mmCIF file of C-alpha atoms in Angstrom:
data_model
loop_
_atom_site.group_PDB
_atom_site.id
_atom_site.type_symbol
_atom_site.label_atom_id
_atom_site.label_comp_id
_atom_site.label_asym_id
_atom_site.label_seq_id
_atom_site.Cartn_x
_atom_site.Cartn_y
_atom_site.Cartn_z
ATOM 1 C CA MET A 1 233.174 245.752 91.906
ATOM 2 C CA HIS A 2 231.839 248.576 93.979
ATOM 3 C CA LYS A 3 229.164 250.484 92.180
ATOM 4 C CA LEU A 4 229.950 254.157 92.312
ATOM 5 C CA PRO A 5 227.138 256.505 93.792
ATOM 6 C CA LYS A 6 225.531 258.774 91.268
ATOM 7 C CA ILE A 7 226.020 262.554 92.486
ATOM 8 C CA ALA A 8 223.740 264.962 90.952
ATOM 9 C CA VAL A 9 225.409 268.644 91.396
ATOM 10 C CA THR A 10 223.178 271.797 90.394
ATOM 11 C CA MET A 11 225.330 274.511 88.807
ATOM 12 C CA GLY A 12 223.202 277.088 90.934
ATOM 13 C CA ASP A 13 222.907 280.758 89.520
ATOM 14 C CA PRO A 14 224.799 280.826 86.189
ATOM 15 C CA ALA A 15 225.685 284.610 87.049
ATOM 16 C CA GLY A 16 227.340 283.344 90.280
ATOM 17 C CA VAL A 17 230.551 281.162 91.516
ATOM 18 C CA GLY A 18 228.655 278.183 91.025
ATOM 19 C CA PRO A 19 229.758 277.528 87.017
ATOM 20 C CA GLU A 20 233.486 278.026 88.023
ATOM 21 C CA LEU A 21 233.051 275.621 91.225
ATOM 22 C CA CYS A 22 231.579 272.925 88.863
ATOM 23 C CA ALA A 23 234.258 273.367 86.462
ATOM 24 C CA ARG A 24 237.053 273.166 89.537
ATOM 25 C CA LEU A 25 235.337 270.257 90.679
ATOM 26 C CA LEU A 26 235.785 268.349 87.465
ATOM 27 C CA ALA A 27 239.041 269.566 86.565
ATOM 28 C CA GLU A 28 241.058 270.140 89.825
ATOM 29 C CA THR A 29 239.899 267.613 92.596
ATOM 30 C CA ASN A 30 239.697 263.909 92.435
ATOM 31 C CA VAL A 31 236.087 263.447 93.390
ATOM 32 C CA ALA A 32 234.855 261.772 90.217
ATOM 33 C CA ASP A 33 237.004 258.891 91.258
ATOM 34 C CA ARG A 34 234.884 258.126 94.184
ATOM 35 C CA CYS A 35 231.321 259.112 92.174
ATOM 36 C CA SER A 36 229.849 259.377 88.823
ATOM 37 C CA LEU A 37 229.184 263.204 88.679
ATOM 38 C CA ILE A 38 226.221 264.566 86.779
ATOM 39 C CA ILE A 39 226.002 268.282 86.585
ATOM 40 C CA TYR A 40 222.713 269.672 86.236
ATOM 41 C CA GLY A 41 222.968 273.058 84.095
ATOM 42 C CA THR A 42 223.781 274.464 80.995
ATOM 43 C CA ALA A 43 226.652 272.712 78.907
ATOM 44 C CA LYS A 44 227.711 276.413 77.181
ATOM 45 C CA VAL A 45 227.828 278.196 80.609
ATOM 46 C CA LEU A 46 230.108 275.490 82.163
ATOM 47 C CA ASP A 47 232.183 275.607 79.166
ATOM 48 C CA ALA A 48 232.779 279.155 79.343
ATOM 49 C CA ALA A 49 233.550 279.263 82.791
ATOM 50 C CA ALA A 50 236.298 276.623 82.498
ATOM 51 C CA GLU A 51 237.562 278.398 79.590
ATOM 52 C CA LYS A 52 237.637 281.685 81.238
ATOM 53 C CA LEU A 53 239.736 280.025 84.236
ATOM 54 C CA GLN A 54 241.856 278.044 81.594
ATOM 55 C CA LEU A 55 240.706 274.675 83.068
ATOM 56 C CA GLN A 56 240.505 271.732 81.147
ATOM 57 C CA LEU A 57 237.244 269.518 81.622
ATOM 58 C CA PRO A 58 237.540 265.949 81.569
ATOM 59 C CA GLU A 59 236.044 264.210 78.383
ATOM 60 C CA HIS A 60 233.574 261.950 80.281
ATOM 61 C CA CYS A 61 232.074 265.202 81.719
ATOM 62 C CA ARG A 62 228.177 264.681 81.932
ATOM 63 C CA VAL A 63 225.893 267.171 81.731
ATOM 64 C CA GLU A 64 222.120 267.161 82.068
ATOM 65 C CA GLU A 65 221.351 270.034 79.790
ATOM 66 C CA HIS A 66 218.963 272.729 80.500
ATOM 67 C CA PRO A 67 218.764 275.847 78.111
ATOM 68 C CA LEU A 68 219.746 279.420 79.125
ATOM 69 C CA GLN A 69 217.519 281.971 77.502
ATOM 70 C CA GLU A 70 220.240 284.652 77.495
ATOM 71 C CA ASP A 71 223.916 285.439 77.705
ATOM 72 C CA VAL A 72 225.076 285.346 81.323
ATOM 73 C CA VAL A 73 226.650 288.585 82.656
ATOM 74 C CA PRO A 74 228.869 287.581 85.822
ATOM 75 C CA GLY A 75 227.954 289.270 89.083
ATOM 76 C CA LYS A 76 224.525 290.369 87.463
ATOM 77 C CA VAL A 77 221.000 289.550 88.771
ATOM 78 C CA SER A 78 218.646 288.276 86.241
ATOM 79 C CA ALA A 79 215.342 286.746 85.931
ATOM 80 C CA ALA A 80 216.552 284.342 83.685
ATOM 81 C CA CYS A 81 219.524 283.008 85.691
ATOM 82 C CA GLY A 82 217.036 282.822 88.341
ATOM 83 C CA GLN A 83 214.548 280.657 86.520
ATOM 84 C CA ALA A 84 217.418 278.578 85.142
ATOM 85 C CA SER A 85 219.246 278.032 88.530
ATOM 86 C CA PHE A 86 215.463 276.739 89.750
ATOM 87 C CA ASP A 87 215.118 274.707 86.606
ATOM 88 C CA TYR A 88 218.315 272.861 87.320
ATOM 89 C CA ILE A 89 217.173 272.120 90.992
ATOM 90 C CA ASP A 90 213.767 270.734 89.968
ATOM 91 C CA GLN A 91 215.356 268.364 87.472
ATOM 92 C CA ALA A 92 217.827 267.170 90.010
ATOM 93 C CA ILE A 93 215.225 266.266 92.589
ATOM 94 C CA ALA A 94 213.011 264.554 89.862
ATOM 95 C CA ALA A 95 216.129 262.275 89.232
ATOM 96 C CA ALA A 96 216.535 261.750 92.731
ATOM 97 C CA LEU A 97 212.837 260.943 93.495
ATOM 98 C CA ASN A 98 212.761 258.402 90.559
ATOM 99 C CA GLY A 99 215.886 256.864 91.728
ATOM 100 C CA THR A 100 218.331 257.879 88.582
ATOM 101 C CA VAL A 101 220.638 259.697 90.980
ATOM 102 C CA ASP A 102 221.219 258.470 94.485
ATOM 103 C CA ALA A 103 222.020 262.405 96.191
ATOM 104 C CA VAL A 104 221.480 265.862 95.151
ATOM 105 C CA VAL A 105 224.506 268.472 95.743
ATOM 106 C CA THR A 106 223.408 272.199 95.112
ATOM 107 C CA ASN A 107 225.356 275.288 94.542
ATOM 108 C CA PRO A 108 224.080 278.485 95.456
ATOM 109 C CA ILE A 109 221.231 280.439 93.986
ATOM 110 C CA ASN A 110 220.389 284.150 94.305
ATOM 111 C CA LYS A 111 217.031 284.912 96.088
ATOM 112 C CA GLU A 112 216.888 288.313 94.232
ATOM 113 C CA ALA A 113 217.147 286.357 90.881
ATOM 114 C CA TRP A 114 214.580 283.910 91.886
ATOM 115 C CA ASN A 115 212.123 286.849 93.192
ATOM 116 C CA ALA A 116 212.503 288.501 89.818
ATOM 117 C CA ALA A 117 211.666 285.248 87.821
ATOM 118 C CA ASN A 118 208.346 285.058 90.205
ATOM 119 C CA ILE A 119 209.870 281.968 92.203
ATOM 120 C CA SER A 120 207.925 282.175 95.576
ATOM 121 C CA TYR A 121 210.515 279.796 97.202
ATOM 122 C CA PRO A 122 212.571 281.481 99.822
ATOM 123 C CA GLY A 123 215.267 278.941 99.110
ATOM 124 C CA HIS A 124 216.697 275.483 98.746
ATOM 125 C CA THR A 125 215.340 274.041 101.642
ATOM 126 C CA GLU A 126 211.482 274.674 101.177
ATOM 127 C CA LEU A 127 211.746 273.825 97.646
ATOM 128 C CA PHE A 128 213.026 270.491 98.449
ATOM 129 C CA ALA A 129 210.419 269.897 101.378
ATOM 130 C CA ASP A 130 207.485 270.792 98.830
ATOM 131 C CA ARG A 131 208.654 268.635 95.953
ATOM 132 C CA CYS A 132 209.288 265.450 98.322
ATOM 133 C CA ASP A 133 205.610 266.094 99.761
ATOM 134 C CA THR A 134 207.046 266.841 103.657
ATOM 135 C CA ASP A 135 206.498 269.220 106.476
ATOM 136 C CA ARG A 136 208.828 267.384 108.841
ATOM 137 C CA PHE A 137 212.330 268.693 107.854
ATOM 138 C CA CYS A 138 214.850 271.014 108.820
ATOM 139 C CA MET A 139 218.267 272.672 107.574
ATOM 140 C CA MET A 140 221.415 271.743 109.396
ATOM 141 C CA MET A 141 224.807 272.923 108.784
ATOM 142 C CA TYR A 142 227.483 270.253 109.102
ATOM 143 C CA ALA A 143 231.411 270.102 109.916
ATOM 144 C CA PRO A 144 233.452 267.796 111.530
ATOM 145 C CA SER A 145 234.232 270.112 114.307
ATOM 146 C CA PHE A 146 230.541 270.813 115.000
ATOM 147 C CA SER A 147 226.902 271.273 113.293
ATOM 148 C CA VAL A 148 223.754 273.563 113.689
ATOM 149 C CA ALA A 149 220.396 272.864 113.075
ATOM 150 C CA MET A 150 217.544 275.321 113.123
ATOM 151 C CA ALA A 151 213.994 275.087 114.494
ATOM 152 C CA THR A 152 213.132 278.171 112.128
ATOM 153 C CA THR A 153 215.102 279.232 108.790
ATOM 154 C CA HIS A 154 214.273 282.015 106.130
ATOM 155 C CA VAL A 155 211.724 284.257 107.974
ATOM 156 C CA GLY A 156 212.226 287.585 109.605
ATOM 157 C CA TYR A 157 213.307 287.881 113.421
ATOM 158 C CA ASP A 158 209.811 289.002 114.063
ATOM 159 C CA GLU A 159 208.118 285.898 113.129
ATOM 160 C CA VAL A 160 210.529 283.516 115.183
ATOM 161 C CA PRO A 161 208.794 283.347 118.672
ATOM 162 C CA SER A 162 205.395 282.716 116.648
ATOM 163 C CA LEU A 163 206.820 279.842 114.877
ATOM 164 C CA LEU A 164 208.684 277.971 117.949
ATOM 165 C CA THR A 165 206.660 275.324 119.480
ATOM 166 C CA THR A 166 207.578 272.334 121.553
ATOM 167 C CA ASP A 167 206.753 269.905 118.953
ATOM 168 C CA ARG A 168 208.671 271.603 116.347
ATOM 169 C CA ILE A 169 211.740 271.902 118.580
ATOM 170 C CA VAL A 170 211.285 267.825 119.686
ATOM 171 C CA GLU A 171 211.301 267.187 115.881
ATOM 172 C CA VAL A 172 214.527 269.024 114.855
ATOM 173 C CA ILE A 173 216.272 267.551 117.721
ATOM 174 C CA GLU A 174 215.124 263.937 116.328
ATOM 175 C CA LEU A 175 216.216 264.826 112.815
ATOM 176 C CA ALA A 176 219.677 266.075 113.983
ATOM 177 C CA ALA A 177 220.138 263.273 116.478
ATOM 178 C CA ASP A 178 219.553 260.842 113.820
ATOM 179 C CA SER A 179 221.546 262.339 111.193
ATOM 180 C CA ILE A 180 224.655 263.097 113.605
ATOM 181 C CA GLN A 181 224.446 259.565 114.485
ATOM 182 C CA ARG A 182 224.410 257.948 110.892
ATOM 183 C CA ILE A 183 227.085 260.127 109.977
ATOM 184 C CA GLN A 184 229.722 259.873 113.246
ATOM 185 C CA GLN A 185 228.399 256.238 113.877
ATOM 186 C CA ARG A 186 227.762 256.924 117.301
ATOM 187 C CA PRO A 187 225.262 258.613 119.581
ATOM 188 C CA ALA A 188 225.196 262.494 118.903
ATOM 189 C CA ARG A 189 225.653 264.913 121.817
ATOM 190 C CA LEU A 190 223.561 268.059 121.420
ATOM 191 C CA THR A 191 223.203 271.418 122.953
ATOM 192 C CA CYS A 192 220.031 273.353 122.682
ATOM 193 C CA LEU A 193 220.276 277.212 122.971
ATOM 194 C CA GLY A 194 217.555 279.561 124.035
ATOM 195 C CA LEU A 195 216.127 282.155 122.212
ATOM 196 C CA ASN A 196 216.339 285.223 124.431
ATOM 197 C CA PRO A 197 219.522 287.038 125.873
ATOM 198 C CA HIS A 198 220.947 285.008 128.463
ATOM 199 C CA ALA A 199 218.535 282.233 127.701
ATOM 200 C CA GLY A 200 215.507 284.372 129.055
ATOM 201 C CA GLU A 201 217.137 284.970 132.728
ATOM 202 C CA LYS A 202 214.187 283.019 134.442
ATOM 203 C CA GLY A 203 211.568 285.173 132.413
ATOM 204 C CA LEU A 204 212.876 288.558 132.747
ATOM 205 C CA PHE A 205 213.753 288.758 128.672
ATOM 206 C CA GLY A 206 211.327 287.836 126.226
ATOM 207 C CA ASN A 207 208.252 285.614 127.014
ATOM 208 C CA ARG A 208 209.245 282.953 128.947
ATOM 209 C CA GLU A 209 210.078 280.829 125.384
ATOM 210 C CA GLU A 210 212.530 279.126 127.481
ATOM 211 C CA GLU A 211 210.507 277.848 130.364
ATOM 212 C CA LEU A 212 207.247 277.062 128.572
ATOM 213 C CA ILE A 213 208.618 276.100 124.961
ATOM 214 C CA ILE A 214 212.236 275.019 124.642
ATOM 215 C CA ALA A 215 212.881 273.279 128.129
ATOM 216 C CA PRO A 216 209.586 270.653 127.741
ATOM 217 C CA ALA A 217 211.203 269.961 123.978
ATOM 218 C CA ILE A 218 214.230 269.181 125.758
ATOM 219 C CA GLU A 219 212.958 266.818 128.334
ATOM 220 C CA ALA A 220 210.706 265.032 125.907
ATOM 221 C CA ALA A 221 213.822 264.340 123.782
ATOM 222 C CA ARG A 222 215.804 263.012 126.874
ATOM 223 C CA ALA A 223 212.891 260.794 127.536
ATOM 224 C CA LYS A 224 213.464 259.238 123.946
ATOM 225 C CA GLY A 225 217.000 258.641 124.885
ATOM 226 C CA ILE A 226 218.835 261.528 123.186
ATOM 227 C CA GLN A 227 221.813 263.134 124.867
ATOM 228 C CA ILE A 228 221.258 266.784 124.916
ATOM 229 C CA ASP A 229 221.875 269.759 127.164
ATOM 230 C CA GLY A 230 220.107 273.049 127.618
ATOM 231 C CA PRO A 231 218.602 275.711 126.977
ATOM 232 C CA LEU A 232 221.909 277.589 127.328
ATOM 233 C CA PRO A 233 222.545 281.541 126.798
ATOM 234 C CA PRO A 234 223.387 281.658 123.010
ATOM 235 C CA ASP A 235 226.217 283.921 123.867
ATOM 236 C CA THR A 236 228.453 281.567 125.511
ATOM 237 C CA GLY A 237 227.063 278.616 123.943
ATOM 238 C CA PHE A 238 229.774 278.546 121.364
ATOM 239 C CA LEU A 239 232.845 278.580 123.590
ATOM 240 C CA PRO A 240 235.649 275.925 122.896
ATOM 241 C CA SER A 241 234.892 274.106 126.174
ATOM 242 C CA ARG A 242 231.012 273.642 125.209
ATOM 243 C CA ARG A 243 232.009 273.054 121.446
ATOM 244 C CA GLU A 244 234.397 270.087 122.637
ATOM 245 C CA SER A 245 231.449 268.426 124.032
ATOM 246 C CA THR A 246 228.798 268.994 121.548
ATOM 247 C CA ASP A 247 227.979 267.497 117.992
ATOM 248 C CA CYS A 248 225.445 269.838 117.013
ATOM 249 C CA TYR A 249 223.556 272.907 118.233
ATOM 250 C CA ILE A 250 219.885 273.245 118.169
ATOM 251 C CA CYS A 251 219.247 276.891 117.451
ATOM 252 C CA MET A 252 216.333 278.649 117.514
ATOM 253 C CA TYR A 253 216.678 280.758 114.192
ATOM 254 C CA HIS A 254 218.969 281.240 111.220
ATOM 255 C CA ASP A 255 221.718 283.655 112.362
ATOM 256 C CA GLN A 256 222.053 282.382 115.820
ATOM 257 C CA ALA A 257 223.302 278.989 114.168
ATOM 258 C CA LEU A 258 225.084 280.578 111.066
ATOM 259 C CA ILE A 259 226.967 283.155 112.198
ATOM 260 C CA PRO A 260 229.002 281.062 114.931
ATOM 261 C CA PHE A 261 229.134 278.172 112.371
ATOM 262 C CA LYS A 262 230.557 280.364 109.362
ATOM 263 C CA ALA A 263 232.910 282.044 111.128
ATOM 264 C CA LEU A 264 234.668 279.011 112.156
ATOM 265 C CA ASN A 265 233.690 276.488 109.730
ATOM 266 C CA PHE A 266 233.374 278.652 106.362
ATOM 267 C CA ASP A 267 235.566 276.433 104.082
ATOM 268 C CA THR A 268 234.655 273.254 105.433
ATOM 269 C CA GLY A 269 230.698 273.602 105.963
ATOM 270 C CA VAL A 270 227.843 271.558 104.350
ATOM 271 C CA ASN A 271 224.290 272.428 104.366
ATOM 272 C CA VAL A 272 222.111 269.473 104.643
ATOM 273 C CA THR A 273 218.400 269.333 104.428
ATOM 274 C CA LEU A 274 217.205 266.341 107.285
ATOM 275 C CA GLY A 275 213.853 264.854 106.828
ATOM 276 C CA LEU A 276 213.913 264.236 103.119
ATOM 277 C CA PRO A 277 213.361 260.788 101.360
ATOM 278 C CA MET A 278 216.600 261.844 99.353
ATOM 279 C CA ILE A 279 220.054 263.028 100.312
ATOM 280 C CA ARG A 280 220.565 266.767 99.590
ATOM 281 C CA THR A 281 223.490 268.632 100.841
ATOM 282 C CA SER A 282 225.121 272.091 99.507
ATOM 283 C CA VAL A 283 228.020 274.534 99.868
ATOM 284 C CA ASP A 284 227.631 276.901 103.105
ATOM 285 C CA HIS A 285 228.021 280.096 101.291
ATOM 286 C CA GLY A 286 226.113 282.088 98.666
ATOM 287 C CA THR A 287 226.530 283.172 94.986
ATOM 288 C CA ALA A 288 229.180 285.697 95.772
ATOM 289 C CA PHE A 289 228.578 288.083 92.678
ATOM 290 C CA ASP A 290 231.376 290.179 93.833
ATOM 291 C CA ILE A 291 233.865 287.530 92.613
ATOM 292 C CA ALA A 292 231.968 285.340 90.231
ATOM 293 C CA TRP A 293 233.998 284.292 87.220
ATOM 294 C CA GLN A 294 237.385 285.556 88.448
ATOM 295 C CA GLY A 295 239.100 282.092 89.132
ATOM 296 C CA ILE A 296 239.351 283.065 92.980
ATOM 297 C CA ALA A 297 236.180 281.122 94.608
ATOM 298 C CA ASP A 298 237.308 278.082 97.118
ATOM 299 C CA VAL A 299 235.672 274.961 95.714
ATOM 300 C CA SER A 300 236.520 273.281 99.264
ATOM 301 C CA SER A 301 232.788 273.356 100.487
ATOM 302 C CA LEU A 302 231.766 272.148 97.400
ATOM 303 C CA VAL A 303 234.018 268.967 97.778
ATOM 304 C CA ALA A 304 233.109 268.751 101.232
ATOM 305 C CA ALA A 305 229.299 268.686 100.356
ATOM 306 C CA VAL A 306 229.958 266.088 97.740
ATOM 307 C CA ASP A 307 231.818 263.904 99.954
ATOM 308 C CA LEU A 308 229.353 264.136 102.459
ATOM 309 C CA ALA A 309 226.903 263.191 99.824
ATOM 310 C CA ILE A 310 229.037 260.117 98.833
ATOM 311 C CA LYS A 311 229.237 258.794 102.571
ATOM 312 C CA SER A 312 225.587 259.236 102.871
ATOM 313 C CA ALA A 313 224.824 257.278 99.933
ATOM 314 C CA GLY A 314 227.249 254.824 100.992
#
């Protein structure tokens, strides 16, 4: 009999949509037929969300319990919820590192709540990389239509140029090419975007980043057998004709990647951290405090994240 993979799902910020998404995942979908789900969160919060939505949780529902020090107020930022969401992730990472689970799927955290709890990490990606003791990692958003991988993530625009190096871009290209090939079972077709308007227009815009940093990275990747075009102007890079021939875009910064990706793949997108010694996927949206605990949050992205984790673990 085929052994089902064990998938850890973190609850996310208790005041956000994470608890109701966990409840919907357990009560309304059949993902538990394909894996052994373990919720890393607070049982009373999961139960309260299910009761609020009038959902019947399965009897075999397994929760790795972490206590919450105060009552949850849906949609409200609090240090207690920030700390709890951090601790859920920390427990799940430890379980993956010791082999207790085969993959970790995360629900959204609130960065303001983390800051209120004096947690210095800017997001999930950096926390996972630190706990896994790796500096060779990147953030990729995956969807069957196309994916995006980022050379920089949670930093201000003014910091991006100084963080871009040829070695870093080659690293992201290699990580993305390897991941896409494993998921799609064929060589990846990549497109690399420029940093500046019109991809620099031969040095007219920016500081010749396309010529001095990005183009050499593309050539180095090609020398390793990776199929990649670019650097292309970002404003036309996502036209339908280009998307048809691209599995994954290599983007220079966060919003260059996520604005087009979320506009076209919001319900089916999955956040994947590449370069870790474990499988980590996540929903592609935030805590959505404005609709939290109202029964209208869409579980599609969480289902897609779990499905990709199952596929990767297999």
